């Protein structure tokens, strides 16, 4: 098949769950002989525009077309997906155009008009994210409604999201989650040189630094935990510089808290491999890839009790009441004082992860969704 994907920023990259998912799917589809084109939405600084990127590049058999747009909050994504869709429709010949996320999904009406099969993956209810103002939230909700009405197939990542679309729109969806790779554990090296941290000497949060991740609750809870362990917060802001600065300010009085900024693949693997436990305090998620990754490293995980985290973690970790920093403090203190609980939790990592969240199986189901009469094994 000839396939286009729209909605990601830069692939290959780890900017977010969309980019990780698009990268994993597209490479596997290309390896199966499909012609896959990614329309990346690449943002540039209006004041200091870098040299133009090549219009067409190739990565592991995947064609990447760069759509360059000015980096303006609330505008870049919408403009990029609009230009990308026009380019894809004008190019012609696509058997399916796959839109990722609610904002880009608004444009699925255009290929629908031209009779091109469209698939939309809702990675999360983006209109709920607190970083967006009323106008942006309205735009994202409109993208959701457009996907419900015009997408030939609507993919969601969790059973809770399936329930949402069934109850609010009477729309049936395919439940196809994100996946994980089998990791290779790395010994402590760069993280010792950069931040002076050792194996089992820190609690880790790794992901985007955005309000809905609830990092403020983690900082507040950790500051009241009696431990010599550090708290490492790894990741970069995403249109949320003010929030990042506010977190740094809140953590300034506690020298145990370390902000690393965005980290590369090797450092990321070291952080996962050697942390005492991983904490994800999110208020909302689509399907938390960082939680899946932490579990794949046989890490003890603590996360909020939102449905998407509960669905992933099962009995393989600890849950605290969402937005309740005192409940989170209680669990962190318990685990710091009773390391045998952490060791026991680590032993619960099993093959369930790799059968349920297997990228090869997920790719097969997604390809089936691209066909007009899918027999995809997706869960309706």
mmCIF file of C-alpha atoms in Angstrom:
data_model
loop_
_atom_site.group_PDB
_atom_site.id
_atom_site.type_symbol
_atom_site.label_atom_id
_atom_site.label_comp_id
_atom_site.label_asym_id
_atom_site.label_seq_id
_atom_site.Cartn_x
_atom_site.Cartn_y
_atom_site.Cartn_z
ATOM 1 C CA UNK A 1 0.000 0.000 0.000
ATOM 2 C CA UNK A 2 0.912 3.635 -0.369
ATOM 3 C CA UNK A 3 0.473 5.293 3.028
ATOM 4 C CA UNK A 4 0.847 8.831 4.369
ATOM 5 C CA UNK A 5 1.054 9.827 8.046
ATOM 6 C CA UNK A 6 0.283 13.317 9.324
ATOM 7 C CA UNK A 7 0.365 14.810 12.826
ATOM 8 C CA UNK A 8 3.912 14.093 14.033
ATOM 9 C CA UNK A 9 6.575 16.759 14.482
ATOM 10 C CA UNK A 10 10.030 15.290 13.895
ATOM 11 C CA UNK A 11 10.523 11.584 13.191
ATOM 12 C CA UNK A 12 12.774 9.923 14.118
ATOM 13 C CA UNK A 13 12.720 11.530 17.581
ATOM 14 C CA UNK A 14 11.366 11.134 21.109
ATOM 15 C CA UNK A 15 9.565 14.472 21.269
ATOM 16 C CA UNK A 16 6.387 12.717 22.423
ATOM 17 C CA UNK A 17 4.266 9.610 22.236
ATOM 18 C CA UNK A 18 3.033 10.467 18.738
ATOM 19 C CA UNK A 19 6.573 10.641 17.380
ATOM 20 C CA UNK A 20 7.603 7.372 19.056
ATOM 21 C CA UNK A 21 4.513 5.572 17.734
ATOM 22 C CA UNK A 22 4.768 6.951 14.183
ATOM 23 C CA UNK A 23 8.455 6.049 14.029
ATOM 24 C CA UNK A 24 7.875 2.480 15.233
ATOM 25 C CA UNK A 25 4.918 1.864 12.905
ATOM 26 C CA UNK A 26 6.336 3.454 9.753
ATOM 27 C CA UNK A 27 9.670 1.627 9.868
ATOM 28 C CA UNK A 28 7.930 -1.733 10.289
ATOM 29 C CA UNK A 29 5.460 -0.973 7.493
ATOM 30 C CA UNK A 30 8.293 -0.016 5.149
ATOM 31 C CA UNK A 31 10.110 -3.249 6.041
ATOM 32 C CA UNK A 32 7.018 -5.152 4.888
ATOM 33 C CA UNK A 33 7.255 -3.499 1.467
ATOM 34 C CA UNK A 34 4.708 -0.689 1.895
ATOM 35 C CA UNK A 35 5.486 2.809 0.613
ATOM 36 C CA UNK A 36 5.241 5.091 3.664
ATOM 37 C CA UNK A 37 5.552 8.879 3.602
ATOM 38 C CA UNK A 38 5.715 10.917 6.794
ATOM 39 C CA UNK A 39 4.748 14.584 6.551
ATOM 40 C CA UNK A 40 6.772 15.967 9.456
ATOM 41 C CA UNK A 41 5.695 19.291 10.897
ATOM 42 C CA UNK A 42 9.065 20.917 11.538
ATOM 43 C CA UNK A 43 8.961 24.186 13.485
ATOM 44 C CA UNK A 44 11.458 27.001 13.078
ATOM 45 C CA UNK A 45 12.144 30.104 15.144
ATOM 46 C CA UNK A 46 10.869 33.225 13.378
ATOM 47 C CA UNK A 47 13.736 35.323 14.770
ATOM 48 C CA UNK A 48 16.516 32.862 14.051
ATOM 49 C CA UNK A 49 15.514 30.557 11.237
ATOM 50 C CA UNK A 50 17.956 27.761 10.638
ATOM 51 C CA UNK A 51 19.080 26.600 7.222
ATOM 52 C CA UNK A 52 16.266 24.905 5.343
ATOM 53 C CA UNK A 53 16.105 21.148 5.710
ATOM 54 C CA UNK A 54 16.075 18.926 2.618
ATOM 55 C CA UNK A 55 12.499 18.695 1.407
ATOM 56 C CA UNK A 56 12.677 14.906 1.103
ATOM 57 C CA UNK A 57 14.750 12.542 3.230
ATOM 58 C CA UNK A 58 14.744 8.788 3.810
ATOM 59 C CA UNK A 59 14.977 6.923 7.111
ATOM 60 C CA UNK A 60 15.051 3.104 7.188
ATOM 61 C CA UNK A 61 13.025 2.914 3.987
ATOM 62 C CA UNK A 62 10.535 5.596 5.061
ATOM 63 C CA UNK A 63 10.127 8.741 2.959
ATOM 64 C CA UNK A 64 10.084 11.897 5.090
ATOM 65 C CA UNK A 65 8.751 15.152 3.713
ATOM 66 C CA UNK A 66 9.474 18.201 5.853
ATOM 67 C CA UNK A 67 6.675 20.747 6.231
ATOM 68 C CA UNK A 68 8.328 23.803 7.781
ATOM 69 C CA UNK A 69 6.128 26.156 9.798
ATOM 70 C CA UNK A 70 6.865 29.067 12.150
ATOM 71 C CA UNK A 71 7.053 28.106 15.817
ATOM 72 C CA UNK A 72 3.977 29.867 17.199
ATOM 73 C CA UNK A 73 2.059 28.294 20.066
ATOM 74 C CA UNK A 74 -1.412 27.174 19.026
ATOM 75 C CA UNK A 75 -0.727 27.912 15.341
ATOM 76 C CA UNK A 76 2.175 25.694 14.225
ATOM 77 C CA UNK A 77 0.427 22.342 14.554
ATOM 78 C CA UNK A 78 -2.761 23.503 12.828
ATOM 79 C CA UNK A 79 -0.877 25.155 9.969
ATOM 80 C CA UNK A 80 1.458 22.187 9.553
ATOM 81 C CA UNK A 81 -1.327 19.602 9.372
ATOM 82 C CA UNK A 82 -3.268 21.736 6.894
ATOM 83 C CA UNK A 83 -0.272 22.133 4.547
ATOM 84 C CA UNK A 84 0.652 18.453 4.940
ATOM 85 C CA UNK A 85 -2.862 17.302 4.059
ATOM 86 C CA UNK A 86 -3.063 19.516 0.989
ATOM 87 C CA UNK A 87 0.335 18.182 -0.148
ATOM 88 C CA UNK A 88 -0.705 14.558 0.418
ATOM 89 C CA UNK A 89 -3.994 14.943 -1.436
ATOM 90 C CA UNK A 90 -2.291 16.826 -4.268
ATOM 91 C CA UNK A 91 0.419 14.151 -4.541
ATOM 92 C CA UNK A 92 -2.294 11.563 -5.142
ATOM 93 C CA UNK A 93 -2.088 7.810 -5.176
ATOM 94 C CA UNK A 94 -2.337 7.190 -1.438
ATOM 95 C CA UNK A 95 -4.385 4.169 -0.393
ATOM 96 C CA UNK A 96 -4.712 5.598 3.108
ATOM 97 C CA UNK A 97 -3.850 8.773 4.992
ATOM 98 C CA UNK A 98 -3.340 8.208 8.715
ATOM 99 C CA UNK A 99 -3.831 11.222 10.999
ATOM 100 C CA UNK A 100 -2.356 11.212 14.490
ATOM 101 C CA UNK A 101 -3.929 13.260 17.332
ATOM 102 C CA UNK A 102 -7.054 15.395 17.556
ATOM 103 C CA UNK A 103 -5.753 18.655 16.076
ATOM 104 C CA UNK A 104 -4.505 17.160 12.788
ATOM 105 C CA UNK A 105 -7.677 15.018 12.639
ATOM 106 C CA UNK A 106 -9.667 18.111 11.673
ATOM 107 C CA UNK A 107 -8.105 17.832 8.212
ATOM 108 C CA UNK A 108 -9.332 14.272 7.605
ATOM 109 C CA UNK A 109 -12.389 15.794 5.942
ATOM 110 C CA UNK A 110 -10.266 16.766 2.904
ATOM 111 C CA UNK A 111 -9.108 13.275 1.824
ATOM 112 C CA UNK A 112 -12.598 12.028 2.689
ATOM 113 C CA UNK A 113 -14.037 14.420 0.103
ATOM 114 C CA UNK A 114 -11.603 13.037 -2.477
ATOM 115 C CA UNK A 115 -12.460 9.448 -1.651
ATOM 116 C CA UNK A 116 -9.146 8.599 0.037
ATOM 117 C CA UNK A 117 -9.434 6.203 2.958
ATOM 118 C CA UNK A 118 -8.667 7.943 6.259
ATOM 119 C CA UNK A 119 -7.656 6.510 9.615
ATOM 120 C CA UNK A 120 -7.344 8.647 12.750
ATOM 121 C CA UNK A 121 -5.535 7.655 15.938
ATOM 122 C CA UNK A 122 -6.616 9.581 19.026
ATOM 123 C CA UNK A 123 -3.542 9.561 21.268
ATOM 124 C CA UNK A 124 -5.359 11.416 24.042
ATOM 125 C CA UNK A 125 -8.169 13.898 24.624
ATOM 126 C CA UNK A 126 -5.935 16.852 23.828
ATOM 127 C CA UNK A 127 -8.651 19.478 24.363
ATOM 128 C CA UNK A 128 -8.515 18.672 28.085
ATOM 129 C CA UNK A 129 -4.867 19.663 28.417
ATOM 130 C CA UNK A 130 -4.500 22.674 30.678
ATOM 131 C CA UNK A 131 -1.807 24.317 28.550
ATOM 132 C CA UNK A 132 -4.404 25.218 25.904
ATOM 133 C CA UNK A 133 -6.663 28.251 26.086
ATOM 134 C CA UNK A 134 -10.377 28.251 25.152
ATOM 135 C CA UNK A 135 -9.803 28.792 21.402
ATOM 136 C CA UNK A 136 -7.221 26.009 21.086
ATOM 137 C CA UNK A 137 -9.386 23.648 23.144
ATOM 138 C CA UNK A 138 -12.350 24.388 20.868
ATOM 139 C CA UNK A 139 -10.200 23.667 17.804
ATOM 140 C CA UNK A 140 -9.026 20.343 19.237
ATOM 141 C CA UNK A 141 -12.557 19.323 20.191
ATOM 142 C CA UNK A 142 -13.639 20.167 16.634
ATOM 143 C CA UNK A 143 -10.896 17.841 15.366
ATOM 144 C CA UNK A 144 -12.279 15.098 17.593
ATOM 145 C CA UNK A 145 -15.806 15.584 16.238
ATOM 146 C CA UNK A 146 -14.543 15.661 12.646
ATOM 147 C CA UNK A 147 -12.703 12.372 13.180
ATOM 148 C CA UNK A 148 -15.834 10.787 14.633
ATOM 149 C CA UNK A 149 -17.871 11.801 11.598
ATOM 150 C CA UNK A 150 -15.469 11.381 8.677
ATOM 151 C CA UNK A 151 -12.685 8.910 9.589
ATOM 152 C CA UNK A 152 -13.145 5.481 8.026
ATOM 153 C CA UNK A 153 -11.506 3.962 11.091
ATOM 154 C CA UNK A 154 -10.977 5.563 14.488
ATOM 155 C CA UNK A 155 -8.194 4.074 16.608
ATOM 156 C CA UNK A 156 -7.868 4.634 20.369
ATOM 157 C CA UNK A 157 -5.176 3.477 22.761
ATOM 158 C CA UNK A 158 -7.161 2.359 25.804
ATOM 159 C CA UNK A 159 -10.461 0.807 26.856
ATOM 160 C CA UNK A 160 -11.366 3.956 28.788
ATOM 161 C CA UNK A 161 -11.093 5.973 25.575
ATOM 162 C CA UNK A 162 -13.215 3.389 23.748
ATOM 163 C CA UNK A 163 -15.874 3.914 26.393
ATOM 164 C CA UNK A 164 -15.621 7.703 25.956
ATOM 165 C CA UNK A 165 -16.333 7.602 22.212
ATOM 166 C CA UNK A 166 -19.080 5.016 22.592
ATOM 167 C CA UNK A 167 -20.899 7.001 25.296
ATOM 168 C CA UNK A 168 -20.415 10.490 23.861
ATOM 169 C CA UNK A 169 -20.694 9.846 20.116
ATOM 170 C CA UNK A 170 -22.085 6.320 19.781
ATOM 171 C CA UNK A 171 -18.999 5.686 17.647
ATOM 172 C CA UNK A 172 -17.278 2.308 17.727
ATOM 173 C CA UNK A 173 -13.480 2.416 17.694
ATOM 174 C CA UNK A 174 -10.545 0.052 17.285
ATOM 175 C CA UNK A 175 -8.453 -0.380 20.428
ATOM 176 C CA UNK A 176 -4.841 -0.654 19.253
ATOM 177 C CA UNK A 177 -2.369 0.385 21.968
ATOM 178 C CA UNK A 178 1.164 1.677 21.626
ATOM 179 C CA UNK A 179 4.044 -0.739 21.984
ATOM 180 C CA UNK A 180 7.480 -1.167 23.519
ATOM 181 C CA UNK A 181 10.817 -2.611 22.499
ATOM 182 C CA UNK A 182 12.845 -5.079 24.558
ATOM 183 C CA UNK A 183 15.450 -2.851 26.195
ATOM 184 C CA UNK A 184 19.146 -3.375 26.800
ATOM 185 C CA UNK A 185 20.067 -2.288 30.319
ATOM 186 C CA UNK A 186 22.954 0.157 30.662
ATOM 187 C CA UNK A 187 25.289 0.519 33.658
ATOM 188 C CA UNK A 188 25.811 3.875 35.325
ATOM 189 C CA UNK A 189 28.237 6.022 33.326
ATOM 190 C CA UNK A 190 27.105 9.321 31.823
ATOM 191 C CA UNK A 191 24.527 10.015 34.512
ATOM 192 C CA UNK A 192 27.254 9.758 37.176
ATOM 193 C CA UNK A 193 29.484 12.166 35.255
ATOM 194 C CA UNK A 194 26.694 14.665 34.560
ATOM 195 C CA UNK A 195 24.656 14.636 37.765
ATOM 196 C CA UNK A 196 26.531 12.522 40.293
ATOM 197 C CA UNK A 197 23.795 9.907 40.574
ATOM 198 C CA UNK A 198 24.313 6.212 41.224
ATOM 199 C CA UNK A 199 22.306 3.014 40.792
ATOM 200 C CA UNK A 200 19.227 2.959 43.070
ATOM 201 C CA UNK A 201 20.128 6.430 44.258
ATOM 202 C CA UNK A 202 17.223 8.294 42.659
ATOM 203 C CA UNK A 203 13.520 8.348 41.894
ATOM 204 C CA UNK A 204 12.836 9.066 38.224
ATOM 205 C CA UNK A 205 10.251 10.970 36.235
ATOM 206 C CA UNK A 206 10.904 10.910 32.479
ATOM 207 C CA UNK A 207 8.632 12.546 29.928
ATOM 208 C CA UNK A 208 7.416 15.876 28.637
ATOM 209 C CA UNK A 209 7.313 18.702 31.179
ATOM 210 C CA UNK A 210 3.682 19.745 30.770
ATOM 211 C CA UNK A 211 0.988 20.517 33.391
ATOM 212 C CA UNK A 212 -1.163 17.427 32.798
ATOM 213 C CA UNK A 213 1.782 15.202 33.814
ATOM 214 C CA UNK A 214 1.240 16.389 37.405
ATOM 215 C CA UNK A 215 4.942 16.913 38.147
ATOM 216 C CA UNK A 216 4.052 19.604 40.695
ATOM 217 C CA UNK A 217 2.460 16.911 42.877
ATOM 218 C CA UNK A 218 5.603 14.779 42.649
ATOM 219 C CA UNK A 219 7.850 17.673 43.690
ATOM 220 C CA UNK A 220 5.556 18.622 46.578
ATOM 221 C CA UNK A 221 5.386 15.002 47.771
ATOM 222 C CA UNK A 222 9.116 14.318 47.432
ATOM 223 C CA UNK A 223 10.099 17.423 49.377
ATOM 224 C CA UNK A 224 8.393 15.874 52.429
ATOM 225 C CA UNK A 225 9.952 12.412 52.026
ATOM 226 C CA UNK A 226 12.787 11.581 54.430
ATOM 227 C CA UNK A 227 15.413 10.015 52.191
ATOM 228 C CA UNK A 228 18.898 10.626 50.867
ATOM 229 C CA UNK A 229 17.758 9.580 47.396
ATOM 230 C CA UNK A 230 17.448 12.211 44.684
ATOM 231 C CA UNK A 231 14.529 13.035 42.425
ATOM 232 C CA UNK A 232 15.509 13.212 38.758
ATOM 233 C CA UNK A 233 13.076 15.000 36.437
ATOM 234 C CA UNK A 234 14.105 14.273 32.853
ATOM 235 C CA UNK A 235 12.468 15.862 29.829
ATOM 236 C CA UNK A 236 11.862 19.131 28.052
ATOM 237 C CA UNK A 237 9.024 21.630 27.863
ATOM 238 C CA UNK A 238 6.452 21.484 25.049
ATOM 239 C CA UNK A 239 4.993 24.982 24.592
ATOM 240 C CA UNK A 240 5.167 25.125 28.405
ATOM 241 C CA UNK A 241 8.272 27.135 29.294
ATOM 242 C CA UNK A 242 6.454 29.015 32.058
ATOM 243 C CA UNK A 243 5.410 25.751 33.707
ATOM 244 C CA UNK A 244 8.984 24.409 33.535
ATOM 245 C CA UNK A 245 10.316 27.581 35.166
ATOM 246 C CA UNK A 246 7.641 27.390 37.887
ATOM 247 C CA UNK A 247 8.670 23.802 38.685
ATOM 248 C CA UNK A 248 12.333 24.778 38.907
ATOM 249 C CA UNK A 249 11.380 27.602 41.239
ATOM 250 C CA UNK A 250 9.309 25.281 43.441
ATOM 251 C CA UNK A 251 12.181 22.790 43.651
ATOM 252 C CA UNK A 252 14.939 25.337 44.232
ATOM 253 C CA UNK A 253 15.000 24.888 48.010
ATOM 254 C CA UNK A 254 15.651 21.132 47.767
ATOM 255 C CA UNK A 255 19.132 20.232 46.454
ATOM 256 C CA UNK A 256 18.049 16.601 46.012
ATOM 257 C CA UNK A 257 15.904 17.544 42.966
ATOM 258 C CA UNK A 258 17.668 17.485 39.584
ATOM 259 C CA UNK A 259 16.281 18.752 36.254
ATOM 260 C CA UNK A 260 18.164 17.210 33.341
ATOM 261 C CA UNK A 261 16.331 18.751 30.399
ATOM 262 C CA UNK A 262 15.805 16.643 27.272
ATOM 263 C CA UNK A 263 17.993 13.508 27.253
ATOM 264 C CA UNK A 264 19.325 11.377 24.415
ATOM 265 C CA UNK A 265 18.925 7.630 23.901
ATOM 266 C CA UNK A 266 21.982 6.492 25.881
ATOM 267 C CA UNK A 267 21.258 8.677 28.896
ATOM 268 C CA UNK A 268 17.588 7.692 28.770
ATOM 269 C CA UNK A 269 18.558 4.002 28.898
ATOM 270 C CA UNK A 270 20.888 4.648 31.839
ATOM 271 C CA UNK A 271 18.193 6.528 33.738
ATOM 272 C CA UNK A 272 15.622 3.757 33.286
ATOM 273 C CA UNK A 273 18.145 0.993 34.018
ATOM 274 C CA UNK A 274 19.405 2.349 37.327
ATOM 275 C CA UNK A 275 16.564 4.230 39.037
ATOM 276 C CA UNK A 276 15.242 3.074 42.419
ATOM 277 C CA UNK A 277 11.699 3.535 41.151
ATOM 278 C CA UNK A 278 9.829 5.353 38.394
ATOM 279 C CA UNK A 279 6.971 7.758 39.136
ATOM 280 C CA UNK A 280 4.302 8.975 36.706
ATOM 281 C CA UNK A 281 1.919 11.407 38.470
ATOM 282 C CA UNK A 282 -0.209 12.253 35.404
ATOM 283 C CA UNK A 283 -3.683 13.769 35.602
ATOM 284 C CA UNK A 284 -4.487 12.490 32.091
ATOM 285 C CA UNK A 285 -2.926 10.185 29.489
ATOM 286 C CA UNK A 286 -3.686 8.477 26.202
ATOM 287 C CA UNK A 287 -1.452 5.471 26.756
ATOM 288 C CA UNK A 288 1.700 6.294 28.771
ATOM 289 C CA UNK A 289 4.645 5.037 26.715
ATOM 290 C CA UNK A 290 7.074 6.135 29.451
ATOM 291 C CA UNK A 291 5.276 3.841 31.927
ATOM 292 C CA UNK A 292 5.466 0.933 29.477
ATOM 293 C CA UNK A 293 9.156 1.618 28.971
ATOM 294 C CA UNK A 294 9.837 1.764 32.708
ATOM 295 C CA UNK A 295 8.063 -1.572 33.191
ATOM 296 C CA UNK A 296 10.083 -3.073 30.353
ATOM 297 C CA UNK A 297 13.244 -2.213 32.315
ATOM 298 C CA UNK A 298 11.819 -4.204 35.265
ATOM 299 C CA UNK A 299 11.462 -1.010 37.272
ATOM 300 C CA UNK A 300 9.204 -0.550 40.290
ATOM 301 C CA UNK A 301 6.551 1.966 39.161
ATOM 302 C CA UNK A 302 4.356 4.372 41.093
ATOM 303 C CA UNK A 303 1.622 6.174 39.186
ATOM 304 C CA UNK A 304 -1.662 8.007 39.589
ATOM 305 C CA UNK A 305 -4.860 5.973 39.586
ATOM 306 C CA UNK A 306 -6.227 7.348 36.322
ATOM 307 C CA UNK A 307 -7.789 4.591 34.137
ATOM 308 C CA UNK A 308 -5.036 4.649 31.490
ATOM 309 C CA UNK A 309 -2.321 4.006 34.096
ATOM 310 C CA UNK A 310 -4.388 1.371 35.914
ATOM 311 C CA UNK A 311 -4.878 -0.472 32.609
ATOM 312 C CA UNK A 312 -1.128 -0.652 32.011
ATOM 313 C CA UNK A 313 0.255 -1.233 35.487
ATOM 314 C CA UNK A 314 -2.213 -3.834 36.775
ATOM 315 C CA UNK A 315 -0.643 -5.412 39.865
ATOM 316 C CA UNK A 316 2.912 -4.618 38.786
ATOM 317 C CA UNK A 317 3.282 -1.392 40.754
ATOM 318 C CA UNK A 318 1.752 1.089 43.188
ATOM 319 C CA UNK A 319 -1.109 3.537 42.630
ATOM 320 C CA UNK A 320 -1.853 6.796 44.429
ATOM 321 C CA UNK A 321 -4.918 8.998 44.244
ATOM 322 C CA UNK A 322 -4.554 11.376 41.296
ATOM 323 C CA UNK A 323 -3.652 14.961 42.306
ATOM 324 C CA UNK A 324 -3.182 13.893 45.951
ATOM 325 C CA UNK A 325 0.398 14.780 46.858
ATOM 326 C CA UNK A 326 -0.028 13.515 50.433
ATOM 327 C CA UNK A 327 -1.041 10.050 49.219
ATOM 328 C CA UNK A 328 1.932 10.091 46.859
ATOM 329 C CA UNK A 329 4.232 11.173 49.727
ATOM 330 C CA UNK A 330 2.974 8.267 51.837
ATOM 331 C CA UNK A 331 3.752 5.697 49.126
ATOM 332 C CA UNK A 332 7.176 7.167 48.297
ATOM 333 C CA UNK A 333 8.112 7.225 51.984
ATOM 334 C CA UNK A 334 7.002 3.627 52.440
ATOM 335 C CA UNK A 335 9.038 2.450 49.433
ATOM 336 C CA UNK A 336 12.130 4.388 50.512
ATOM 337 C CA UNK A 337 11.965 2.822 53.992
ATOM 338 C CA UNK A 338 11.103 -0.700 52.770
ATOM 339 C CA UNK A 339 13.381 -1.541 49.817
ATOM 340 C CA UNK A 340 12.186 -5.171 49.861
ATOM 341 C CA UNK A 341 8.864 -3.920 48.443
ATOM 342 C CA UNK A 342 10.729 -2.364 45.520
ATOM 343 C CA UNK A 343 12.675 -5.565 44.867
ATOM 344 C CA UNK A 344 9.463 -7.614 44.937
ATOM 345 C CA UNK A 345 7.763 -5.169 42.551
ATOM 346 C CA UNK A 346 10.658 -5.432 40.099
ATOM 347 C CA UNK A 347 10.296 -9.201 40.007
ATOM 348 C CA UNK A 348 6.776 -8.869 38.583
ATOM 349 C CA UNK A 349 7.903 -7.784 35.104
ATOM 350 C CA UNK A 350 6.741 -10.537 32.709
ATOM 351 C CA UNK A 351 6.026 -11.554 29.124
ATOM 352 C CA UNK A 352 2.554 -9.977 29.347
ATOM 353 C CA UNK A 353 4.095 -6.641 28.378
ATOM 354 C CA UNK A 354 5.678 -7.960 25.199
ATOM 355 C CA UNK A 355 2.620 -9.850 24.015
ATOM 356 C CA UNK A 356 0.108 -7.072 24.775
ATOM 357 C CA UNK A 357 2.272 -4.154 23.669
ATOM 358 C CA UNK A 358 4.165 -5.738 20.788
ATOM 359 C CA UNK A 359 4.991 -3.324 17.952
ATOM 360 C CA UNK A 360 4.954 -6.040 15.289
ATOM 361 C CA UNK A 361 1.433 -7.166 16.246
ATOM 362 C CA UNK A 362 0.323 -3.547 16.543
ATOM 363 C CA UNK A 363 1.678 -2.797 13.062
ATOM 364 C CA UNK A 364 -0.258 -5.752 11.646
ATOM 365 C CA UNK A 365 -3.518 -4.526 13.201
ATOM 366 C CA UNK A 366 -2.899 -0.979 11.970
ATOM 367 C CA UNK A 367 -2.252 -2.142 8.409
ATOM 368 C CA UNK A 368 -5.490 -4.119 8.545
ATOM 369 C CA UNK A 369 -7.318 -0.931 9.543
ATOM 370 C CA UNK A 370 -6.029 0.706 6.358
ATOM 371 C CA UNK A 371 -7.893 -1.800 4.203
ATOM 372 C CA UNK A 372 -11.508 -1.195 3.301
ATOM 373 C CA UNK A 373 -12.769 -4.494 4.738
ATOM 374 C CA UNK A 374 -10.422 -4.965 7.684
ATOM 375 C CA UNK A 375 -10.092 -8.272 9.474
ATOM 376 C CA UNK A 376 -7.747 -6.780 11.977
ATOM 377 C CA UNK A 377 -8.250 -8.456 15.262
ATOM 378 C CA UNK A 378 -8.674 -5.038 16.864
ATOM 379 C CA UNK A 379 -11.011 -4.919 19.817
ATOM 380 C CA UNK A 380 -14.351 -3.280 19.059
#
